[in-house]
Short mmCIF file of C-alpha atoms (C1' of nucleotides) in Angstrom, two decimals:
data_model
loop_
_atom_site.label_atom_id
_atom_site.label_comp_id
_atom_site.label_asym_id
_atom_site.label_seq_id
_atom_site.Cartn_x
_atom_site.Cartn_y
_atom_site.Cartn_z
CA UNK A 1 86.70 151.10 6.33
CA UNK A 2 84.69 150.28 9.40
CA UNK A 3 85.61 146.93 10.89
CA UNK A 4 83.54 145.66 13.80
CA UNK A 5 83.37 142.33 15.52
CA UNK A 6 81.47 140.15 17.89
CA UNK A 7 83.68 138.28 20.34
CA UNK A 8 81.75 136.05 22.70
CA UNK A 9 83.32 133.74 25.19
CA UNK A 10 81.82 130.28 24.80
CA UNK A 11 80.61 129.54 28.27
CA UNK A 12 76.98 128.95 27.35
CA UNK A 13 74.19 129.92 25.01
CA UNK A 14 74.00 133.23 23.17
CA UNK A 15 72.39 135.79 25.46
CA UNK A 16 69.99 138.34 23.99
CA UNK A 17 72.19 141.11 25.34
CA UNK A 18 75.03 139.66 23.34
CA UNK A 19 72.83 139.36 20.29
CA UNK A 20 71.98 143.01 20.57
CA UNK A 21 75.58 144.20 20.58
CA UNK A 22 76.31 141.74 17.77
CA UNK A 23 73.39 143.19 15.82
CA UNK A 24 74.60 146.73 16.36
CA UNK A 25 78.11 145.77 15.31
CA UNK A 26 76.84 143.96 12.27
CA UNK A 27 74.57 146.80 11.19
CA UNK A 28 77.17 149.47 11.68
CA UNK A 29 79.63 147.55 9.54
CA UNK A 30 77.03 146.98 6.84
CA UNK A 31 75.89 150.57 6.89
CA UNK A 32 79.47 151.60 6.17
CA UNK A 33 80.16 148.84 3.68
CA UNK A 34 82.67 147.56 6.18
CA UNK A 35 83.36 144.21 7.73
CA UNK A 36 81.82 142.38 10.62
CA UNK A 37 84.20 139.84 12.13
CA UNK A 38 83.64 136.98 14.51
CA UNK A 39 86.00 135.77 17.18
CA UNK A 40 85.70 133.20 19.90
CA UNK A 41 87.30 134.26 23.18
CA UNK A 42 88.27 130.92 24.60
CA UNK A 43 91.49 131.61 26.42
CA UNK A 44 90.10 130.20 29.62
CA UNK A 45 90.57 126.55 28.81
CA UNK A 46 88.60 125.33 31.80
CA UNK A 47 85.40 127.22 31.13
CA UNK A 48 84.71 126.96 27.43
CA UNK A 49 83.09 124.24 25.50
CA UNK A 50 82.62 123.19 21.92
CA UNK A 51 78.89 122.91 22.56
CA UNK A 52 78.75 126.55 23.55
CA UNK A 53 80.56 127.56 20.38
CA UNK A 54 78.10 125.54 18.31
CA UNK A 55 75.16 127.00 20.17
CA UNK A 56 76.31 130.53 19.52
CA UNK A 57 76.93 129.88 15.85
CA UNK A 58 73.57 128.17 15.51
CA UNK A 59 71.86 131.20 17.04
CA UNK A 60 73.67 133.49 14.63
CA UNK A 61 72.48 131.39 11.76
CA UNK A 62 68.92 131.47 12.99
CA UNK A 63 68.74 135.25 13.14
CA UNK A 64 70.62 135.60 9.87
CA UNK A 65 73.69 137.50 10.97
CA UNK A 66 76.60 136.53 8.80
CA UNK A 67 80.16 137.37 9.64
CA UNK A 68 82.99 138.01 7.26
CA UNK A 69 85.81 135.51 6.93
CA UNK A 70 86.73 132.61 9.14
CA UNK A 71 85.88 132.41 12.80
CA UNK A 72 88.97 133.29 14.83
CA UNK A 73 89.61 131.09 17.85
CA UNK A 74 91.87 132.61 20.45
CA UNK A 75 92.78 129.19 21.75
CA UNK A 76 94.61 128.61 18.46
CA UNK A 77 96.68 131.75 18.75
CA UNK A 78 98.59 131.24 21.96
CA UNK A 79 101.98 131.29 20.23
CA UNK A 80 101.12 134.61 18.70
CA UNK A 81 100.14 136.06 22.06
CA UNK A 82 103.30 134.74 23.64
CA UNK A 83 105.42 136.58 21.14
CA UNK A 84 103.59 139.79 21.98
CA UNK A 85 104.02 139.22 25.68
CA UNK A 86 107.71 138.75 25.01
CA UNK A 87 107.83 142.05 23.14
CA UNK A 88 106.58 143.84 26.19
CA UNK A 89 109.01 142.00 28.40
CA UNK A 90 111.90 142.86 26.09
CA UNK A 91 110.87 146.47 26.01
CA UNK A 92 110.75 146.59 29.78
CA UNK A 93 107.06 147.41 29.67
CA UNK A 94 106.08 144.23 31.48
CA UNK A 95 107.67 142.15 34.17
CA UNK A 96 107.48 138.86 36.01
CA UNK A 97 105.71 138.78 39.32
CA UNK A 98 106.33 135.97 41.76
CA UNK A 99 103.60 136.73 44.18
CA UNK A 100 101.49 133.69 44.95
CA UNK A 101 97.71 133.61 44.80
CA UNK A 102 97.61 133.22 48.56
CA UNK A 103 99.75 136.28 49.10
CA UNK A 104 97.59 138.22 46.68
CA UNK A 105 94.40 137.20 48.43
CA UNK A 106 95.85 138.23 51.75
CA UNK A 107 96.87 141.59 50.35
CA UNK A 108 93.42 142.19 48.93
CA UNK A 109 91.77 141.31 52.18
CA UNK A 110 93.97 143.71 54.07
CA UNK A 111 93.16 146.44 51.63
CA UNK A 112 89.43 145.96 51.79
CA UNK A 113 89.63 145.85 55.57
CA UNK A 114 91.20 149.29 55.33
CA UNK A 115 88.38 150.22 52.92
CA UNK A 116 90.84 150.62 50.11
CA UNK A 117 90.40 149.49 46.60
CA UNK A 118 91.84 145.98 46.32
CA UNK A 119 94.78 146.15 44.01
CA UNK A 120 98.23 144.75 43.35
CA UNK A 121 100.90 146.82 45.06
CA UNK A 122 103.60 146.53 42.44
CA UNK A 123 106.11 144.82 44.68
CA UNK A 124 107.85 142.99 41.82
CA UNK A 125 107.76 145.91 39.45
CA UNK A 126 111.40 146.76 39.94
CA UNK A 127 112.48 143.48 41.40
CA UNK A 128 116.08 142.55 40.72
CA UNK A 129 116.74 139.97 43.39
CA UNK A 130 116.63 136.20 43.13
CA UNK A 131 113.12 134.95 42.48
CA UNK A 132 111.59 132.60 45.03
CA UNK A 133 111.95 128.95 44.07
CA UNK A 134 109.00 126.87 43.01
CA UNK A 135 106.85 129.81 41.97
CA UNK A 136 105.90 130.18 38.35
CA UNK A 137 105.57 133.91 37.73
CA UNK A 138 102.72 135.77 36.09
CA UNK A 139 103.49 138.57 33.68
CA UNK A 140 102.26 142.01 34.63
CA UNK A 141 102.11 145.18 32.59
CA UNK A 142 103.77 148.30 33.92
CA UNK A 143 100.77 150.54 34.10
CA UNK A 144 101.05 154.29 34.44
CA UNK A 145 100.96 155.39 38.07
CA UNK A 146 99.77 158.89 37.42
CA UNK A 147 97.92 160.94 34.90
CA UNK A 148 94.53 160.70 33.29
CA UNK A 149 93.28 158.14 30.83
CA UNK A 150 90.34 159.25 28.80
CA UNK A 151 88.53 158.33 25.65
CA UNK A 152 85.52 159.56 23.78
CA UNK A 153 82.85 156.92 23.91
CA UNK A 154 80.54 156.84 20.92
CA UNK A 155 77.47 156.61 23.06
CA UNK A 156 78.41 158.13 26.39
CA UNK A 157 80.78 160.89 25.36
CA UNK A 158 84.07 161.59 27.08
CA UNK A 159 84.98 159.27 29.93
CA UNK A 160 87.95 160.06 32.18
CA UNK A 161 89.81 158.02 34.76
CA UNK A 162 92.62 158.89 37.10
CA UNK A 163 95.26 156.26 36.60
CA UNK A 164 95.75 156.01 40.33
CA UNK A 165 92.07 155.35 40.92
CA UNK A 166 91.68 152.40 38.67
CA UNK A 167 94.93 150.97 37.49
CA UNK A 168 97.35 148.53 38.91
CA UNK A 169 99.91 146.38 37.13
CA UNK A 170 97.34 143.90 35.94
CA UNK A 171 98.23 140.43 34.75
CA UNK A 172 98.62 139.89 31.03
CA UNK A 173 99.81 136.28 31.20
CA UNK A 174 99.02 133.69 33.84
CA UNK A 175 101.58 131.56 35.59
CA UNK A 176 100.81 128.77 33.14
CA UNK A 177 101.78 131.08 30.32
CA UNK A 178 98.31 131.65 28.91
CA UNK A 179 97.33 135.24 28.17
CA UNK A 180 94.43 137.01 29.83
CA UNK A 181 91.39 138.70 28.40
CA UNK A 182 92.43 142.33 28.34
CA UNK A 183 95.63 141.41 26.63
CA UNK A 184 94.27 139.18 23.89
CA UNK A 185 91.39 141.49 23.09
CA UNK A 186 93.83 144.24 22.29
CA UNK A 187 96.17 142.03 20.28
CA UNK A 188 93.36 140.50 18.27
CA UNK A 189 91.38 143.64 17.65
CA UNK A 190 94.52 145.40 16.52
CA UNK A 191 95.74 142.53 14.33
CA UNK A 192 92.32 141.88 12.84
CA UNK A 193 91.97 145.55 11.99
CA UNK A 194 88.98 146.14 14.22
CA UNK A 195 88.57 149.88 14.49
CA UNK A 196 85.09 150.27 15.95
CA UNK A 197 84.28 148.28 19.03
CA UNK A 198 80.63 148.05 20.03
CA UNK A 199 80.21 146.12 23.26
CA UNK A 200 78.39 146.01 26.56
CA UNK A 201 78.49 148.70 29.15
CA UNK A 202 80.20 146.34 31.56
CA UNK A 203 83.41 146.85 29.60
CA UNK A 204 83.89 150.56 30.22
CA UNK A 205 86.14 149.87 33.14
CA UNK A 206 88.26 147.53 31.02
CA UNK A 207 88.75 150.19 28.42
CA UNK A 208 91.50 152.17 30.18
CA UNK A 209 93.45 148.94 30.71
CA UNK A 210 93.14 148.14 27.06
CA UNK A 211 94.11 151.65 26.10
CA UNK A 212 97.41 151.39 27.92
CA UNK A 213 98.08 148.15 26.05
CA UNK A 214 97.25 149.79 22.74
CA UNK A 215 99.69 152.49 23.67
CA UNK A 216 102.35 150.06 24.84
CA UNK A 217 102.30 148.44 21.42
CA UNK A 218 101.80 151.61 19.49
CA UNK A 219 98.56 150.29 18.04
CA UNK A 220 95.88 152.66 16.90
CA UNK A 221 93.14 152.90 19.50
CA UNK A 222 89.74 152.00 18.09
CA UNK A 223 86.53 153.93 18.56
CA UNK A 224 84.55 152.51 21.46
CA UNK A 225 80.80 152.36 21.86
CA UNK A 226 79.54 151.04 25.15
CA UNK A 227 75.93 150.06 25.01
CA UNK A 228 73.93 149.99 28.24
CA UNK A 229 72.70 146.75 29.69
CA UNK A 230 69.30 145.21 29.27
CA UNK A 231 67.48 145.12 32.59
CA UNK A 232 64.56 142.98 33.65
CA UNK A 233 61.07 144.51 34.03
CA UNK A 234 61.93 145.32 37.64
CA UNK A 235 64.99 147.25 36.52
CA UNK A 236 67.41 144.67 37.87
CA UNK A 237 69.90 142.57 36.02
CA UNK A 238 68.25 140.36 33.44
CA UNK A 239 68.46 136.70 34.33
CA UNK A 240 66.96 133.36 33.41
CA UNK A 241 64.22 133.92 35.96
CA UNK A 242 62.88 136.79 33.90
CA UNK A 243 62.06 134.61 30.91
CA UNK A 244 64.11 133.64 27.94
CA UNK A 245 67.65 135.01 27.73
CA UNK A 246 68.94 132.27 25.45
CA UNK A 247 68.38 133.38 21.88
CA UNK A 248 67.41 129.89 20.73
CA UNK A 249 64.74 129.77 23.38
CA UNK A 250 62.91 132.39 21.34
CA UNK A 251 62.87 130.05 18.42
CA UNK A 252 61.46 127.28 20.54
CA UNK A 253 58.80 129.62 21.88
CA UNK A 254 57.65 130.47 18.38
CA UNK A 255 59.16 133.87 17.71
CA UNK A 256 60.24 134.91 14.26
CA UNK A 257 63.86 136.04 14.11
CA UNK A 258 62.93 139.31 12.45
CA UNK A 259 60.66 140.06 15.41
CA UNK A 260 63.47 139.42 17.86
CA UNK A 261 65.88 141.54 15.87
CA UNK A 262 63.36 144.36 15.53
CA UNK A 263 62.71 144.16 19.25
CA UNK A 264 66.39 144.24 20.07
CA UNK A 265 67.35 147.06 17.75
CA UNK A 266 64.62 149.22 19.21
CA UNK A 267 65.55 148.44 22.79
CA UNK A 268 67.98 151.20 23.55
CA UNK A 269 68.13 152.69 20.11
CA UNK A 270 65.73 154.76 18.09
CA UNK A 271 65.21 156.39 14.77
CA UNK A 272 62.58 159.01 15.54
CA UNK A 273 59.22 157.40 16.06
CA UNK A 274 59.79 154.43 13.80
CA UNK A 275 58.97 151.09 15.39
CA UNK A 276 59.10 148.63 12.52
CA UNK A 277 62.38 147.99 10.79
CA UNK A 278 63.00 145.46 8.09
CA UNK A 279 66.46 143.97 8.02
CA UNK A 280 67.27 146.17 5.01
CA UNK A 281 66.07 149.29 6.79
CA UNK A 282 68.11 148.42 9.83
CA UNK A 283 71.21 148.26 7.72
CA UNK A 284 70.40 151.55 6.06
CA UNK A 285 69.36 153.46 9.16
CA UNK A 286 71.33 152.17 12.11
CA UNK A 287 73.59 154.74 13.67
CA UNK A 288 75.26 154.17 17.04
CA UNK A 289 75.06 157.85 17.89
CA UNK A 290 71.38 157.27 18.61
CA UNK A 291 72.01 154.53 21.12
CA UNK A 292 70.43 155.52 24.39
CA UNK A 293 72.76 156.29 27.27
CA UNK A 294 70.63 154.66 29.90
CA UNK A 295 69.85 151.03 30.46
CA UNK A 296 66.53 149.74 29.19
CA UNK A 297 64.14 147.24 30.67
CA UNK A 298 63.18 144.08 28.85
CA UNK A 299 59.54 144.26 27.89
CA UNK A 300 58.01 141.05 26.64
CA UNK A 301 54.75 142.61 25.45
CA UNK A 302 56.52 144.66 22.87
CA UNK A 303 58.27 141.57 21.55
CA UNK A 304 54.96 139.74 21.34
CA UNK A 305 53.42 142.64 19.49
CA UNK A 306 56.29 142.69 17.03
CA UNK A 307 55.94 138.94 16.58
CA UNK A 308 52.24 139.24 15.77
CA UNK A 309 53.13 141.97 13.33
CA UNK A 310 55.60 139.79 11.48
CA UNK A 311 53.28 136.79 11.52
CA UNK A 312 50.63 138.95 9.85
CA UNK A 313 53.15 139.99 7.21
CA UNK A 314 54.73 136.64 6.49
CA UNK A 315 54.18 134.85 3.19
CA UNK A 316 52.29 131.56 3.09
CA UNK A 317 55.43 129.68 2.13
CA UNK A 318 57.38 131.17 4.98
CA UNK A 319 54.74 130.34 7.56
CA UNK A 320 54.27 126.82 6.26
CA UNK A 321 58.02 126.31 6.50
CA UNK A 322 58.28 127.79 10.01
CA UNK A 323 55.32 125.75 11.23
CA UNK A 324 57.08 122.54 10.34
CA UNK A 325 59.44 123.16 13.25
CA UNK A 326 56.41 122.80 15.50
CA UNK A 327 55.31 119.54 13.94
CA UNK A 328 52.57 120.98 11.83
CA UNK A 329 52.84 120.36 8.12
CA UNK A 330 50.07 121.84 6.03
CA UNK A 331 52.04 122.05 2.81
CA UNK A 332 49.74 119.52 1.16
CA UNK A 333 46.47 120.79 2.55
CA UNK A 334 44.13 122.08 -0.16
CA UNK A 335 42.93 124.92 2.02
CA UNK A 336 46.32 125.86 3.44
CA UNK A 337 46.11 129.50 2.43
CA UNK A 338 42.65 130.02 3.82
CA UNK A 339 43.77 128.22 6.95
CA UNK A 340 46.65 130.62 7.37
CA UNK A 341 44.61 133.71 6.66
CA UNK A 342 41.93 132.60 9.07
CA UNK A 343 44.43 132.18 11.90
CA UNK A 344 47.33 134.55 11.38
CA UNK A 345 45.65 137.45 13.18
CA UNK A 346 44.96 135.26 16.17
CA UNK A 347 48.37 133.76 16.81
CA UNK A 348 50.87 135.58 18.95
CA UNK A 349 53.54 132.99 18.35
CA UNK A 350 54.17 130.12 15.99
CA UNK A 351 53.48 127.76 18.87
CA UNK A 352 50.00 129.21 19.18
CA UNK A 353 49.63 129.17 15.44
CA UNK A 354 50.45 125.47 15.30
CA UNK A 355 47.99 124.72 18.07
CA UNK A 356 45.22 126.68 16.40
CA UNK A 357 45.77 124.83 13.15
CA UNK A 358 45.65 121.51 14.88
CA UNK A 359 42.47 122.49 16.63
CA UNK A 360 40.76 122.93 13.29
CA UNK A 361 42.35 120.09 11.38
CA UNK A 362 41.72 117.44 13.97
CA UNK A 363 38.15 116.55 14.87
CA UNK A 364 37.44 117.47 18.50
CA UNK A 365 37.90 114.66 20.96
CA UNK A 366 36.08 116.48 23.71
CA UNK A 367 33.85 119.50 24.07
CA UNK A 368 34.27 122.51 26.28
CA UNK A 369 31.74 121.98 29.07
CA UNK A 370 30.88 125.59 29.67
CA UNK A 371 30.35 126.21 25.99
CA UNK A 372 28.13 123.17 25.71
CA UNK A 373 26.11 124.19 28.73
CA UNK A 374 25.62 127.69 27.43
CA UNK A 375 24.93 127.11 23.76
CA UNK A 376 23.67 123.56 23.39
CA UNK A 377 20.44 124.07 25.26
CA UNK A 378 17.44 122.11 24.08
CA UNK A 379 16.69 124.92 21.64
CA UNK A 380 20.25 125.22 20.48
CA UNK A 381 20.61 121.54 19.88
CA UNK A 382 17.29 121.50 18.10
CA UNK A 383 18.40 124.14 15.63
CA UNK A 384 21.64 122.28 15.02
CA UNK A 385 19.81 119.03 14.35
CA UNK A 386 17.49 120.79 12.01
CA UNK A 387 20.50 122.39 10.29
CA UNK A 388 22.14 119.03 9.86
CA UNK A 389 19.11 117.60 8.16
CA UNK A 390 18.96 120.39 5.62
CA UNK A 391 22.73 120.43 5.21
CA UNK A 392 22.69 116.78 4.19
CA UNK A 393 20.79 117.76 1.08
CA UNK A 394 23.46 120.27 0.03
CA UNK A 395 26.40 118.09 -0.91
CA UNK A 396 27.88 120.64 -3.30
CA UNK A 397 28.77 123.20 -0.62
CA UNK A 398 32.44 124.11 -0.97
CA UNK A 399 33.39 127.71 -0.35
CA UNK A 400 32.93 129.79 2.76
CA UNK A 401 30.65 132.11 0.85
CA UNK A 402 28.49 129.18 -0.22
CA UNK A 403 28.22 127.92 3.34
CA UNK A 404 27.31 131.42 4.38
CA UNK A 405 24.59 131.88 1.79
CA UNK A 406 23.16 128.51 2.60
CA UNK A 407 23.26 129.04 6.35
CA UNK A 408 21.74 132.51 6.21
CA UNK A 409 18.89 131.28 4.04
CA UNK A 410 18.32 128.45 6.48
CA UNK A 411 18.15 130.87 9.37
CA UNK A 412 15.98 133.39 7.62
CA UNK A 413 13.34 130.79 6.85
CA UNK A 414 13.09 130.11 10.56
CA UNK A 415 13.26 133.71 11.69
CA UNK A 416 16.56 133.08 13.43
CA UNK A 417 19.79 134.99 13.65
CA UNK A 418 23.29 133.73 13.02
CA UNK A 419 24.10 134.00 16.70
CA UNK A 420 21.40 131.41 17.39
CA UNK A 421 23.38 128.82 15.50
CA UNK A 422 26.99 129.92 15.13
CA UNK A 423 28.22 128.78 18.49
CA UNK A 424 26.66 125.37 18.16
CA UNK A 425 28.38 124.87 14.84
CA UNK A 426 31.62 126.10 16.31
CA UNK A 427 31.45 123.61 19.14
CA UNK A 428 30.80 120.87 16.64
CA UNK A 429 33.76 121.90 14.53
CA UNK A 430 36.45 122.65 17.09
CA UNK A 431 35.01 121.67 20.44
CA UNK A 432 34.96 125.15 21.89
CA UNK A 433 33.26 128.48 21.50
CA UNK A 434 36.32 130.14 20.04
CA UNK A 435 37.49 129.90 16.47
CA UNK A 436 37.83 131.99 13.33
CA UNK A 437 34.74 132.80 11.31
CA UNK A 438 32.69 129.63 11.17
CA UNK A 439 32.22 129.86 7.42
CA UNK A 440 35.96 129.83 6.87
CA UNK A 441 36.23 126.94 9.26
CA UNK A 442 33.55 125.05 7.36
CA UNK A 443 35.31 125.54 4.07
CA UNK A 444 38.61 124.42 5.54
CA UNK A 445 37.16 121.32 7.11
CA UNK A 446 35.15 120.48 4.02
CA UNK A 447 31.59 119.34 3.56
CA UNK A 448 31.99 115.70 4.44
CA UNK A 449 33.83 116.25 7.66
CA UNK A 450 31.55 119.11 8.57
CA UNK A 451 28.60 116.75 8.43
CA UNK A 452 30.52 114.14 10.39
CA UNK A 453 31.51 116.54 13.11
CA UNK A 454 27.97 117.81 13.55
CA UNK A 455 26.70 114.24 13.70
CA UNK A 456 29.30 113.39 16.28
CA UNK A 457 28.35 116.28 18.49
CA UNK A 458 24.65 115.53 18.26
CA UNK A 459 25.27 111.90 19.03
CA UNK A 460 27.42 112.88 21.96
CA UNK A 461 24.77 115.23 23.30
CA UNK A 462 21.99 112.74 22.94
CA UNK A 463 23.87 110.00 24.71
CA UNK A 464 25.00 112.23 27.53
CA UNK A 465 21.48 113.60 27.83
CA UNK A 466 20.12 110.10 28.30
CA UNK A 467 22.57 109.07 30.98
"C1'" G B 1 84.16 151.30 50.26
"C1'" A B 2 86.66 153.43 45.64
"C1'" C B 3 85.98 154.64 40.59
"C1'" C B 4 82.79 155.13 36.27
"C1'" C B 5 78.01 155.64 34.01
"C1'" C B 6 72.80 156.82 33.98
"C1'" A B 7 67.83 159.50 35.20
"C1'" U B 8 60.89 162.02 30.17
"C1'" C B 9 54.17 158.28 30.82
"C1'" G B 10 53.98 151.32 34.01
"C1'" U B 11 57.58 149.93 29.72
"C1'" C B 12 60.47 151.24 24.93
"C1'" U B 13 61.36 156.07 23.44
"C1'" A B 14 61.04 161.39 20.51
"C1'" G B 15 62.89 165.84 22.28
"C1'" U B 16 69.62 169.04 21.44
"C1'" G B 17 66.77 176.67 25.30
"C1'" G B 18 60.73 178.90 23.41
"C1'" U B 19 56.49 172.06 22.19
"C1'" U B 20 49.02 172.15 24.18
"C1'" A B 21 56.01 167.49 26.06
"C1'" G B 22 55.05 163.59 20.38
"C1'" G B 23 54.92 158.17 19.02
"C1'" A B 24 54.77 152.83 20.27
"C1'" C B 25 53.62 148.60 23.69
"C1'" A B 26 50.43 147.65 27.71
"C1'" C B 27 45.80 149.36 29.98
"C1'" C B 28 40.58 151.41 29.72
"C1'" G B 29 36.18 152.85 26.66
"C1'" C B 30 33.45 152.87 22.05
"C1'" C B 31 32.71 150.95 17.00
"C1'" C B 32 32.80 146.56 13.93
"C1'" U B 33 30.91 141.46 14.95
"C1'" C B 34 28.87 134.45 14.48
"C1'" U B 35 32.86 133.67 19.27
"C1'" C B 36 37.95 135.04 19.97
"C1'" A B 37 41.24 137.87 17.77
"C1'" A B 38 42.58 141.52 14.23
"C1'" G B 39 41.18 146.39 12.72
"C1'" G B 40 39.16 151.58 13.40
"C1'" C B 41 38.25 155.66 16.77
"C1'" G B 42 38.93 157.81 21.55
"C1'" G B 43 40.95 158.11 26.78
"C1'" G B 44 44.01 158.18 31.19
"C1'" A B 45 49.30 158.28 31.89
"C1'" A B 46 55.85 161.32 32.35
"C1'" C B 47 60.20 165.51 32.57
"C1'" G B 48 63.03 162.14 40.61
"C1'" G B 49 64.11 166.54 44.27
"C1'" G B 50 66.63 171.20 45.33
"C1'" G B 51 69.50 175.16 43.83
"C1'" G B 52 71.54 178.16 39.97
"C1'" U B 53 72.43 180.38 34.51
"C1'" U B 54 68.80 182.74 31.16
"C1'" C B 55 63.76 187.17 29.00
"C1'" A B 56 62.82 181.75 28.65
"C1'" A B 57 65.01 175.07 31.10
"C1'" G B 58 62.69 168.38 30.07
"C1'" U B 59 66.83 170.56 27.40
"C1'" C B 60 72.93 174.04 30.22
"C1'" C B 61 75.74 173.97 35.38
"C1'" C B 62 76.01 172.31 40.66
"C1'" C B 63 74.24 169.42 44.80
"C1'" C B 64 71.07 165.56 46.63
"C1'" U B 65 68.45 161.18 45.85
"C1'" G B 66 67.77 156.82 43.24
"C1'" G B 67 69.49 153.04 39.81
"C1'" G B 68 73.34 150.37 37.19
"C1'" G B 69 78.41 148.77 36.18
"C1'" U B 70 83.57 147.60 37.56
"C1'" C B 71 87.19 146.65 41.16
"C1'" G B 72 89.98 138.12 39.41
"C1'" C B 73 96.09 134.15 37.39
"C1'" C B 74 86.79 135.15 34.30
"C1'" A B 75 85.63 137.08 29.88
#
RNA sequence: GACCCCAUCGUCUAGUGGUUAGGACACCGCCCUCUCAAGGCGGGAACGGGGGUUCAAGUCCCCCUGGGGUCGCCA
């Protein structure tokens, strides 16, 4: 059975890069009817926070990724780790090192000055003397000093390292007794049964370290998939400056989670020419062997396009529900469905959608000057006034089609075209020269308010004309 | 600096020795049209460079160049 996991360290919000590897892990487990586990890597007491944990879990909930079983917190497993550290110590595969941080820093500096790779020199590896007083030791693993460490990466293929090039006796437990990342990852993945690890590219150089730990314990080495980073549009590392990197920021900006997921799955992975993937299709089609080897640049336009796609597809109920988050509640509006249909093709995000709705539902409080200048000329205003007079005798107008028939008849009698009147009506309805089809807008607003809004505009024009 | 990884349109990518190098986003043009969108149709746009291997190379090999990652008592 395929067992994957997502193991963030709670130092902040959930990053979209993290979401992508989580998605891949989730999908690969689902595709294989396996398990997707969730673990919080909070061994660094100083840098994690409960808020960060909550934020990450909230983001997971928003996008709909569900993990199997309880969340595992590493901070609650220190005793377990200690016993495994002890095993290594007992087996002579790890040892205590009494070198101070200052000494270490000095050593590293020397090495870099000599243009060498900074690394621990193993001075306590075979130490048998009396330890210096007042120094709490760290525990270091006895790493191989020769040979080749290689593994077959599921996305990159075979990766080889010379032990001498990369390894030193790295620390597995700090002087305060707490275990370090590379150690706990191996213990937990092994104990939790994780056998397929999908994670960021930045971990390839940790992999050989972890492999020697797997071997030291005799654990089965999992299959690794290292997925390339997401770069910014300039091809550099993606950062806050490049737009949203916090997953929840996408919610606040009005993106649908399925759009974000679709965007992310397709960024660095492909299934032929297919662009649109429902959540079900993702689970059926995802295969890590099609993950691209090279890093990909974040491209907001594609996300926006996907978002518009999913807004067009969404059910009325769904949209009404989502819109509530942006303080627009149209659940009780009689024309809610027409309202949605009139606007869904025009909104790139739910934020825009909410604004467009408000623009129609609330009578304009001001009028776009340029639009007024261009369309409410003496002639234009005259036609509108004329229209209002006739409209007042048509109290039964209800549907868009009825408004249309009425309006077209009105225009035909006067030898006018729709374009001679449409913009004036639009300004009266929404205050600007941009809106959905005016007949839909008229139906949504309703006869009484339509009359009111035209009256208001005419009044406004007359009074400003006088002054 | 050492080690590792990567390299097709501006961007996301298809491509596994023989293709007019395909699709999508973005862009441009046309159509539709009451505005703005949406939609339809069409267009420009790529194999980083140099050597090999081969009848044949975007595809395989080498070098160069360029980009990225890692070198913590962080994860």
